[in-house]
Every structure is written in structure tokens, then in C-alpha cells.
Amino acid sequence: MKQATRTLLRQYNLRITQSRSLVLQAMLSTKTPLTHKEIHRKILKTDGSISLVTVYRILEAYENIGLVHRHLSTGSFILCSLQGEKGHHVMLSCQDCGTVAECIDKDFCKHEDRIAKSAGFSPKAHLSELIGICSSCS
Amino acid sequence: MKQATRTLLRQYNLRITQSRSLVLQAMLSTKTPLTHKEIHRKILKTDGSISLVTVYRILEAYENIGLVHRHLSTGSFILCSLQGEKGHHVMLSCQDCGTVAECIDKDFCKHEDRIAKSAGFSPKAHLSELIGICSSCS
DNA sequence: AATTTAAATGCAAAATATTTGCATTTAGAA
DNA sequence: TTCTAAATGCAAATATTTTGCATTTAAATT
């Protein structure tokens, strides 16, 4: 079992199991969003053993605690690259290589809030994704 | 068949059919996101007749032309309230009443672009949703 | 107004995706 | 080492989405 995955699991107060480690490994080894089935297949290919049902259950847990996020445009999963960092996470999806990165901007919420206020809306949470071309592809 | 729906369909150069009108009526009569099945049930309840398969096909078409949008946090459908208006549509989802409105802000893209640029990213399209309390609920 | 034709629809069935119940295994505390 | 709640796997149940094909229909044409 990879050490990096144990560390992550411990950080999030999750029981350290083979299956959970395998799911993390599968997601750490790519920057593109993955479906349940893709993660399952990836694990089997690398000689791991896991049931698809377990992948469902693990991803649900990871999503609830914010360890993974759903990619807005596809609904697939990405490992959040900014664990624990406060602030509004913005996804940057590259149309060319498929990579999804996340970034945080301090001022962003302020602008969102201003826009919201002008519509009489009080925002508590935010979802955003920018779709375009990443630095390595341009 | 309601006149408002005929007008919308004509605007979008879609054949004017009973089914398409019924889907629009179902969506016009609520401000909360609806699933395929919810739209189907709603139509049957109001004495309309349509098959669930047709609801799938119509929503796919409506989504492709931007007449409806997918609500980011749930994946359900909302009728875009800003048809044809250019610019970045931001969804405002009320946690209290469930209403989803859309608004446009001219400056928003500029801020997003600035944030993106600082990460070396060139944005082409945007998705955003603010989750909070709407004006009528607060 | 009748004719024609491509597009739209419905139905049944297939294919996929997701959830559930229950027996077994396992991580980690005692 | 022992114990227990949590995690897992399997099989089956549900739910969702797609597909093939026959029929119907909107609307263009005559």
C-alpha cells in the first residue's frame, strides 16, 4: 500500500484499507476526471482487486468529505488538488488534454458576492469551472 | 397548445409539436430544476400524453441549443431564463425554496479571465453557480 | 386542400448504471 | 490476541438511459 495514500486517509480520519488506497492511487495517477467504472478498471489493470460496488461506496464517502470533487461539466470525479485549503475552488478544464486543475483566488468570492447582492441574493457556496486551454497545451 | 411555447419553439427554429410544447409548459410552470422523470410525471398529471423516451430526446435537443441548462449541483434541468442573451450565465440556487435563477454580469468574465491567466489558463467557456438564499426567502 | 417526405414519436426491449440486503472479512481498539 | 464495528464482496433488485423499428405528424409542395 502506497505511503502517500495512507497519509491522505489518516489526514481525513478514514480507516486505512486496501480498497481505499487503491482508489486514491488510481486517482493520483491521472489529472483527468474518472467515472466509477474507469477507476474500477484502472485498479484491476494494475493488479489490484476491488469490487465496483466498493468503488461506489468509497467515492461517495470521499465526495462527502471533500477529498474528491465532481467535475461540473462531466459529472466524473477528480481528486481535489487543494485539500483543506479554504476559499472558493475553481476548476480549470483543458479542452485539449482533458486535465482538470483547481485553483483558489482570494478576490473571486468578493466579485461573486457583489454580483449576487445586486440580484438580492446571499451566497453561501460556489461552484465554478473554466473551460479552455491549459498552460502546457498553449 | 400554449402560445408562449409556440413562440419559443419558433424562435429556436424547432418543429412545433405537441410533445415539445408540453415539455416547455412543464418547465415554465416551475422555477426549480426538474429531472426527466419529473417532467414526464408533471405532463401526465396535467392530462398531457407523452412518452418518457420522448422527454429524453427533447431535453437533449433543448440542451444542445441552449434553451435549457443543466443545474450544476443536481444535474437536473432548468429552462434558461435568459434566452439568447450573450455573456456568462451564472446560476443562483436558493437553498430554501429551491428556485434557480440565472443572471449575467458583464465584469464577471473579466475577473475569471484574470484569475485564469495567472494560472496560465486561457478560458473559452464558463460554468458557475452560487448557492445561497434568494431575495424572496431572505 | 390534398400529397409528400423527413422529422418526431411511441413502444418494447436492450444496455447501463446504481442501490440494497446480507454474509464474510478486516482494521484498529481494547 | 481478542473483540467489534466498519468495510467489503456478491448476487440480485432497481433505476436510468439508449436503441431499433414501425407509426404518426408537421409543414413544405403541389
CSV table of C-alpha atoms (C1' of nucleotides) in Angstrom, one decimal:
chain,number,residue,atom,x,y,z
A,1,MET,CA,0.0,0.0,0.0
A,2,LYS,CA,1.5,3.4,-1.1
A,3,GLN,CA,2.5,5.6,1.8
A,4,ALA,CA,1.0,8.8,0.2
A,5,THR,CA,-2.4,7.2,0.3
A,6,ARG,CA,-2.1,6.1,3.9
A,7,THR,CA,-1.2,9.7,4.8
A,8,LEU,CA,-4.2,11.1,3.0
A,9,LEU,CA,-6.5,8.7,4.6
A,10,ARG,CA,-5.1,9.4,8.1
A,11,GLN,CA,-5.5,13.1,7.4
A,12,TYR,CA,-9.1,12.6,6.7
A,13,ASN,CA,-9.7,10.3,9.6
A,14,LEU,CA,-10.7,7.4,7.4
A,15,ARG,CA,-9.9,3.7,8.2
A,16,ILE,CA,-6.9,2.7,6.2
A,17,THR,CA,-8.0,-0.1,3.9
A,18,GLN,CA,-6.6,-1.7,0.8
A,19,SER,CA,-9.6,-0.6,-1.3
A,20,ARG,CA,-9.5,3.0,-0.3
A,21,SER,CA,-5.8,3.1,-1.0
A,22,LEU,CA,-6.3,1.6,-4.5
A,23,VAL,CA,-9.0,4.2,-5.3
A,24,LEU,CA,-6.7,7.0,-4.3
A,25,GLN,CA,-3.8,5.6,-6.2
A,26,ALA,CA,-5.9,5.3,-9.3
A,27,MET,CA,-7.0,9.0,-9.0
A,28,LEU,CA,-3.5,10.2,-8.1
A,29,SER,CA,-2.1,8.7,-11.3
A,30,THR,CA,-4.1,10.9,-13.6
A,31,LYS,CA,-5.2,14.5,-13.9
A,32,THR,CA,-8.4,13.8,-15.9
A,33,PRO,CA,-11.8,13.2,-14.4
A,34,LEU,CA,-12.7,9.5,-14.0
A,35,THR,CA,-16.0,7.7,-13.7
A,36,HIS,CA,-16.7,4.9,-11.2
A,37,LYS,CA,-16.2,2.3,-13.9
A,38,GLU,CA,-12.9,3.9,-15.1
A,39,ILE,CA,-11.5,3.8,-11.6
A,40,HIS,CA,-12.6,0.2,-11.2
A,41,ARG,CA,-11.0,-0.9,-14.5
A,42,LYS,CA,-7.8,1.1,-13.8
A,43,ILE,CA,-7.4,-0.8,-10.4
A,44,LEU,CA,-8.0,-4.2,-12.0
A,45,LYS,CA,-5.5,-3.4,-14.7
A,46,THR,CA,-2.8,-2.6,-12.2
A,47,ASP,CA,-3.3,-6.0,-10.5
A,48,GLY,CA,-5.4,-4.6,-7.7
A,49,SER,CA,-8.6,-6.3,-6.7
A,50,ILE,CA,-11.8,-4.4,-5.8
A,51,SER,CA,-15.5,-4.6,-6.5
A,52,LEU,CA,-17.3,-1.9,-8.4
A,53,VAL,CA,-19.8,-1.6,-5.6
A,54,THR,CA,-17.0,-0.7,-3.3
A,55,VAL,CA,-15.8,2.0,-5.7
A,56,TYR,CA,-19.2,3.5,-5.5
A,57,ARG,CA,-19.2,3.5,-1.7
A,58,ILE,CA,-15.7,4.9,-1.4
A,59,LEU,CA,-16.3,7.7,-3.9
A,60,GLU,CA,-19.5,8.7,-2.1
A,61,ALA,CA,-17.5,8.9,1.2
A,62,TYR,CA,-14.7,10.8,-0.5
A,63,GLU,CA,-17.1,13.2,-2.0
A,64,ASN,CA,-18.9,13.9,1.3
A,65,ILE,CA,-15.7,14.9,3.0
A,66,GLY,CA,-14.4,16.9,0.1
A,67,LEU,CA,-11.5,14.7,-0.8
A,68,VAL,CA,-12.8,14.4,-4.3
A,69,HIS,CA,-15.0,16.7,-6.3
A,70,ARG,CA,-17.3,16.1,-9.2
A,71,HIS,CA,-16.2,17.7,-12.4
A,72,LEU,CA,-19.0,20.0,-13.3
A,73,SER,CA,-19.2,19.5,-17.0
A,74,THR,CA,-19.0,15.7,-17.0
A,75,GLY,CA,-20.0,14.6,-13.5
A,76,SER,CA,-16.9,12.4,-13.2
A,77,PHE,CA,-14.6,12.5,-10.3
A,78,ILE,CA,-11.3,14.4,-9.7
A,79,LEU,CA,-9.1,14.2,-6.6
A,80,CYS,CA,-9.2,17.7,-5.1
A,81,SER,CA,-5.7,19.1,-5.5
A,82,LEU,CA,-6.1,21.6,-2.8
A,83,GLN,CA,-7.1,19.5,0.2
A,84,GLY,CA,-8.0,21.5,3.2
A,85,GLU,CA,-7.4,24.9,1.6
A,86,LYS,CA,-10.2,27.3,2.3
A,87,GLY,CA,-11.8,29.5,-0.3
A,88,HIS,CA,-13.5,29.1,-3.5
A,89,HIS,CA,-12.1,26.3,-5.6
A,90,VAL,CA,-12.3,27.0,-9.3
A,91,MET,CA,-11.8,24.1,-11.8
A,92,LEU,CA,-9.8,24.7,-14.9
A,93,SER,CA,-10.6,22.1,-17.5
A,94,CYS,CA,-8.4,21.8,-20.6
A,95,GLN,CA,-10.3,21.1,-23.8
A,96,ASP,CA,-7.1,19.8,-25.3
A,97,CYS,CA,-5.5,17.3,-22.8
A,98,GLY,CA,-8.5,16.8,-20.6
A,99,THR,CA,-6.7,17.8,-17.4
A,100,VAL,CA,-8.6,19.4,-14.6
A,101,ALA,CA,-6.7,21.6,-12.1
A,102,GLU,CA,-8.2,23.5,-9.3
A,103,CYS,CA,-7.2,26.9,-8.1
A,104,ILE,CA,-8.2,29.4,-5.5
A,105,ASP,CA,-8.5,33.1,-5.7
A,106,LYS,CA,-9.0,35.3,-2.7
A,107,ASP,CA,-10.8,38.1,-4.6
A,108,PHE,CA,-13.1,35.8,-6.5
A,109,CYS,CA,-15.7,35.5,-3.8
A,110,LYS,CA,-15.9,39.2,-3.4
A,111,HIS,CA,-16.8,39.6,-7.1
A,112,GLU,CA,-19.3,36.8,-6.9
A,113,ASP,CA,-20.8,38.3,-3.8
A,114,ARG,CA,-21.1,41.7,-5.4
A,115,ILE,CA,-22.9,40.2,-8.4
A,116,ALA,CA,-25.1,38.2,-6.2
A,117,LYS,CA,-26.0,41.1,-4.0
A,118,SER,CA,-27.1,43.1,-7.0
A,119,ALA,CA,-29.7,40.4,-7.6
A,120,GLY,CA,-30.6,40.4,-3.9
A,121,PHE,CA,-29.0,37.0,-3.4
A,122,SER,CA,-26.9,36.0,-0.4
A,123,PRO,CA,-24.4,33.4,-1.5
A,124,LYS,CA,-23.1,30.7,0.9
A,125,ALA,CA,-21.2,28.4,-1.5
A,126,HIS,CA,-20.0,28.4,-5.0
A,127,LEU,CA,-19.3,26.1,-7.9
A,128,SER,CA,-17.2,27.2,-10.9
A,129,GLU,CA,-15.4,25.8,-13.8
A,130,LEU,CA,-13.5,27.4,-16.6
A,131,ILE,CA,-13.2,25.5,-19.8
A,132,GLY,CA,-10.3,26.4,-22.1
A,133,ILE,CA,-6.7,25.6,-22.8
A,134,CYS,CA,-4.2,25.0,-20.0
A,135,SER,CA,-0.6,26.3,-19.9
A,136,SER,CA,1.1,23.2,-21.1
A,137,CYS,CA,-1.2,22.9,-24.1
A,138,SER,CA,-0.9,26.5,-25.2
B,1,MET,CA,-51.1,24.3,-27.2
B,2,LYS,CA,-50.0,27.4,-25.3
B,3,GLN,CA,-49.0,30.3,-27.5
B,4,ALA,CA,-45.9,31.1,-25.4
B,5,THR,CA,-44.4,27.7,-26.1
B,6,ARG,CA,-45.1,28.0,-29.9
B,7,THR,CA,-43.3,31.3,-29.9
B,8,LEU,CA,-40.3,29.9,-28.1
B,9,LEU,CA,-40.1,26.9,-30.5
B,10,ARG,CA,-40.4,29.2,-33.5
B,11,GLN,CA,-37.6,31.4,-32.1
B,12,TYR,CA,-35.3,28.4,-31.9
B,13,ASN,CA,-36.3,27.0,-35.3
B,14,LEU,CA,-37.8,23.8,-33.9
B,15,ARG,CA,-40.7,22.0,-35.3
B,16,ILE,CA,-43.8,22.8,-33.3
B,17,THR,CA,-45.1,19.6,-31.8
B,18,GLN,CA,-47.4,18.7,-29.0
B,19,SER,CA,-44.7,17.0,-27.0
B,20,ARG,CA,-42.2,19.8,-27.3
B,21,SER,CA,-44.9,22.3,-26.2
B,22,LEU,CA,-45.8,20.1,-23.2
B,23,VAL,CA,-42.1,19.9,-22.0
B,24,LEU,CA,-41.8,23.6,-22.2
B,25,GLN,CA,-45.1,24.2,-20.3
B,26,ALA,CA,-43.9,21.8,-17.6
B,27,MET,CA,-40.7,23.7,-17.3
B,28,LEU,CA,-42.2,27.2,-17.5
B,29,SER,CA,-44.6,26.4,-14.6
B,30,THR,CA,-41.8,25.9,-12.1
B,31,LYS,CA,-38.5,27.6,-11.1
B,32,THR,CA,-36.9,24.6,-9.7
B,33,PRO,CA,-34.7,22.1,-11.6
B,34,LEU,CA,-36.5,19.0,-12.9
B,35,THR,CA,-35.4,15.6,-13.9
B,36,HIS,CA,-36.5,13.7,-17.0
B,37,LYS,CA,-38.9,11.7,-14.9
B,38,GLU,CA,-40.3,14.7,-13.0
B,39,ILE,CA,-41.1,16.4,-16.3
B,40,HIS,CA,-42.7,13.3,-17.6
B,41,ARG,CA,-44.9,12.9,-14.5
B,42,LYS,CA,-45.8,16.5,-14.4
B,43,ILE,CA,-47.1,16.3,-18.0
B,44,LEU,CA,-49.1,13.2,-17.3
B,45,LYS,CA,-50.7,14.8,-14.3
B,46,THR,CA,-51.9,17.7,-16.3
B,47,ASP,CA,-53.6,15.4,-18.8
B,48,GLY,CA,-50.9,15.6,-21.3
B,49,SER,CA,-49.7,12.5,-23.0
B,50,ILE,CA,-46.0,11.8,-23.8
B,51,SER,CA,-43.5,9.0,-23.5
B,52,LEU,CA,-40.5,9.2,-21.2
B,53,VAL,CA,-38.3,8.4,-24.2
B,54,THR,CA,-39.5,11.5,-25.9
B,55,VAL,CA,-38.8,13.6,-22.9
B,56,TYR,CA,-35.2,12.3,-23.1
B,57,ARG,CA,-34.9,13.2,-26.7
B,58,ILE,CA,-36.5,16.6,-26.4
B,59,LEU,CA,-34.3,17.6,-23.4
B,60,GLU,CA,-31.2,16.6,-25.3
B,61,ALA,CA,-32.2,18.8,-28.2
B,62,TYR,CA,-33.1,21.7,-25.9
B,63,GLU,CA,-29.8,21.4,-24.1
B,64,ASN,CA,-27.8,21.4,-27.3
B,65,ILE,CA,-29.3,24.6,-28.5
B,66,GLY,CA,-29.1,26.2,-25.0
B,67,LEU,CA,-32.8,26.5,-24.4
B,68,VAL,CA,-32.4,24.5,-21.2
B,69,HIS,CA,-29.3,24.2,-18.9
B,70,ARG,CA,-28.3,21.6,-16.5
B,71,HIS,CA,-28.3,22.7,-12.9
B,72,LEU,CA,-24.7,22.2,-11.8
B,73,SER,CA,-25.2,20.8,-8.3
B,74,THR,CA,-28.0,18.4,-9.2
B,75,GLY,CA,-27.7,17.7,-12.9
B,76,SER,CA,-31.4,18.4,-13.4
B,77,PHE,CA,-32.8,20.7,-16.0
B,78,ILE,CA,-33.9,24.3,-15.9
B,79,LEU,CA,-35.3,26.4,-18.6
B,80,CYS,CA,-32.8,29.1,-19.3
B,81,SER,CA,-34.4,32.4,-18.3
B,82,LEU,CA,-32.1,34.5,-20.4
B,83,GLN,CA,-32.6,33.1,-23.9
B,84,GLY,CA,-30.3,34.5,-26.5
B,85,GLU,CA,-28.5,36.9,-24.1
B,86,LYS,CA,-24.8,36.7,-24.6
B,87,GLY,CA,-22.3,36.6,-21.7
B,88,HIS,CA,-21.6,34.4,-18.8
B,89,HIS,CA,-24.8,33.0,-17.3
B,90,VAL,CA,-24.5,32.5,-13.5
B,91,MET,CA,-27.0,30.3,-11.7
B,92,LEU,CA,-28.3,31.4,-8.4
B,93,SER,CA,-29.7,28.4,-6.4
B,94,CYS,CA,-31.8,29.1,-3.3
B,95,GLN,CA,-31.2,26.5,-0.6
B,96,ASP,CA,-34.5,27.4,0.9
B,97,CYS,CA,-37.1,27.4,-1.8
B,98,GLY,CA,-35.1,25.5,-4.5
B,99,THR,CA,-35.5,28.2,-7.1
B,100,VAL,CA,-32.8,28.6,-9.7
B,101,ALA,CA,-32.5,31.9,-11.4
B,102,GLU,CA,-29.8,32.9,-13.9
B,103,CYS,CA,-28.1,36.2,-14.2
B,104,ILE,CA,-25.4,37.8,-16.3
B,105,ASP,CA,-22.7,40.1,-15.3
B,106,LYS,CA,-20.5,41.9,-17.8
B,107,ASP,CA,-17.5,42.2,-15.5
B,108,PHE,CA,-17.6,38.6,-14.3
B,109,CYS,CA,-15.8,37.1,-17.2
B,110,LYS,CA,-13.0,39.7,-16.8
B,111,HIS,CA,-12.4,38.6,-13.3
B,112,GLU,CA,-12.5,35.0,-14.2
B,113,ASP,CA,-10.1,35.6,-17.1
B,114,ARG,CA,-7.7,37.4,-14.8
B,115,ILE,CA,-7.7,34.5,-12.4
B,116,ALA,CA,-7.3,32.0,-15.2
B,117,LYS,CA,-4.4,34.0,-16.8
B,118,SER,CA,-2.5,34.0,-13.5
B,119,ALA,CA,-2.6,30.2,-13.8
B,120,GLY,CA,-1.6,30.3,-17.4
B,121,PHE,CA,-5.0,29.2,-18.5
B,122,SER,CA,-7.0,30.6,-21.5
B,123,PRO,CA,-10.7,30.3,-20.8
B,124,LYS,CA,-13.2,29.8,-23.6
B,125,ALA,CA,-16.3,29.0,-21.6
B,126,HIS,CA,-17.6,29.1,-18.1
B,127,LEU,CA,-19.9,27.4,-15.7
B,128,SER,CA,-20.9,28.9,-12.4
B,129,GLU,CA,-23.4,28.5,-9.7
B,130,LEU,CA,-23.9,30.4,-6.5
B,131,ILE,CA,-25.7,28.5,-3.7
B,132,GLY,CA,-27.4,30.6,-1.0
B,133,ILE,CA,-30.6,32.4,-0.2
B,134,CYS,CA,-32.7,34.3,-2.8
B,135,SER,CA,-34.2,37.7,-2.3
B,136,SER,CA,-37.8,36.4,-1.6
B,137,CYS,CA,-36.6,34.0,1.0
B,138,SER,CA,-34.4,36.4,2.9
C,1,DA,C1',-56.9,21.2,-49.7
C,2,DA,C1',-54.6,17.0,-50.9
C,3,DT,C1',-49.9,15.0,-51.3
C,4,DT,C1',-45.4,14.1,-49.9
C,5,DT,C1',-41.5,13.4,-47.0
C,6,DA,C1',-38.3,14.0,-43.5
C,7,DA,C1',-38.6,14.5,-38.7
C,8,DA,C1',-40.7,13.2,-34.5
C,9,DT,C1',-42.9,9.9,-31.5
C,10,DG,C1',-44.1,5.6,-29.0
C,11,DC,C1',-43.3,1.0,-27.8
C,12,DA,C1',-40.7,-2.8,-26.4
C,13,DA,C1',-36.5,-4.4,-25.4
C,14,DA,C1',-31.7,-3.9,-24.6
C,15,DA,C1',-28.0,-1.9,-22.4
C,16,DT,C1',-26.1,0.7,-18.5
C,17,DA,C1',-25.8,2.5,-14.1
C,18,DT,C1',-26.8,2.5,-9.3
C,19,DT,C1',-28.5,0.6,-4.9
C,20,DT,C1',-29.6,-2.9,-1.5
C,21,DG,C1',-29.6,-7.0,1.7
C,22,DC,C1',-26.9,-10.0,3.7
C,23,DA,C1',-22.9,-13.0,4.8
C,24,DT,C1',-18.0,-12.5,5.3
C,25,DT,C1',-13.7,-10.2,6.2
C,26,DT,C1',-10.8,-6.8,8.2
C,27,DA,C1',-8.8,-2.6,10.7
C,28,DG,C1',-7.9,-1.0,14.8
C,29,DA,C1',-9.3,-0.5,19.6
C,30,DA,C1',-9.3,-3.0,24.0
D,1,DT,C1',-4.7,-11.9,21.0
D,2,DT,C1',-9.5,-10.9,21.2
D,3,DC,C1',-13.4,-8.3,20.0
D,4,DT,C1',-16.4,-5.3,17.5
D,5,DA,C1',-18.0,-2.0,14.4
D,6,DA,C1',-16.9,-0.8,9.9
D,7,DA,C1',-15.8,-2.2,5.3
D,8,DT,C1',-16.2,-5.3,1.6
D,9,DG,C1',-18.0,-8.6,-2.0
D,10,DC,C1',-21.5,-11.0,-4.2
D,11,DA,C1',-25.9,-11.6,-6.2
D,12,DA,C1',-29.9,-9.5,-7.1
D,13,DA,C1',-33.1,-5.7,-7.3
D,14,DT,C1',-33.9,-1.1,-9.1
D,15,DA,C1',-33.4,2.7,-11.8
D,16,DT,C1',-31.8,5.1,-15.7
D,17,DT,C1',-30.7,5.8,-20.4
D,18,DT,C1',-30.3,4.2,-25.2
D,19,DT,C1',-31.7,1.8,-29.4
D,20,DG,C1',-34.3,-0.4,-33.4
D,21,DC,C1',-38.1,-0.1,-35.7
D,22,DA,C1',-43.0,0.8,-37.0
D,23,DT,C1',-46.2,4.5,-37.0
D,24,DT,C1',-47.6,9.2,-36.8
D,25,DT,C1',-47.3,14.0,-37.8
D,26,DA,C1',-45.6,18.9,-39.1
D,27,DA,C1',-45.1,21.5,-42.6
D,28,DA,C1',-43.4,22.2,-47.3
D,29,DT,C1',-45.0,21.5,-52.0
D,30,DT,C1',-48.1,20.9,-55.4
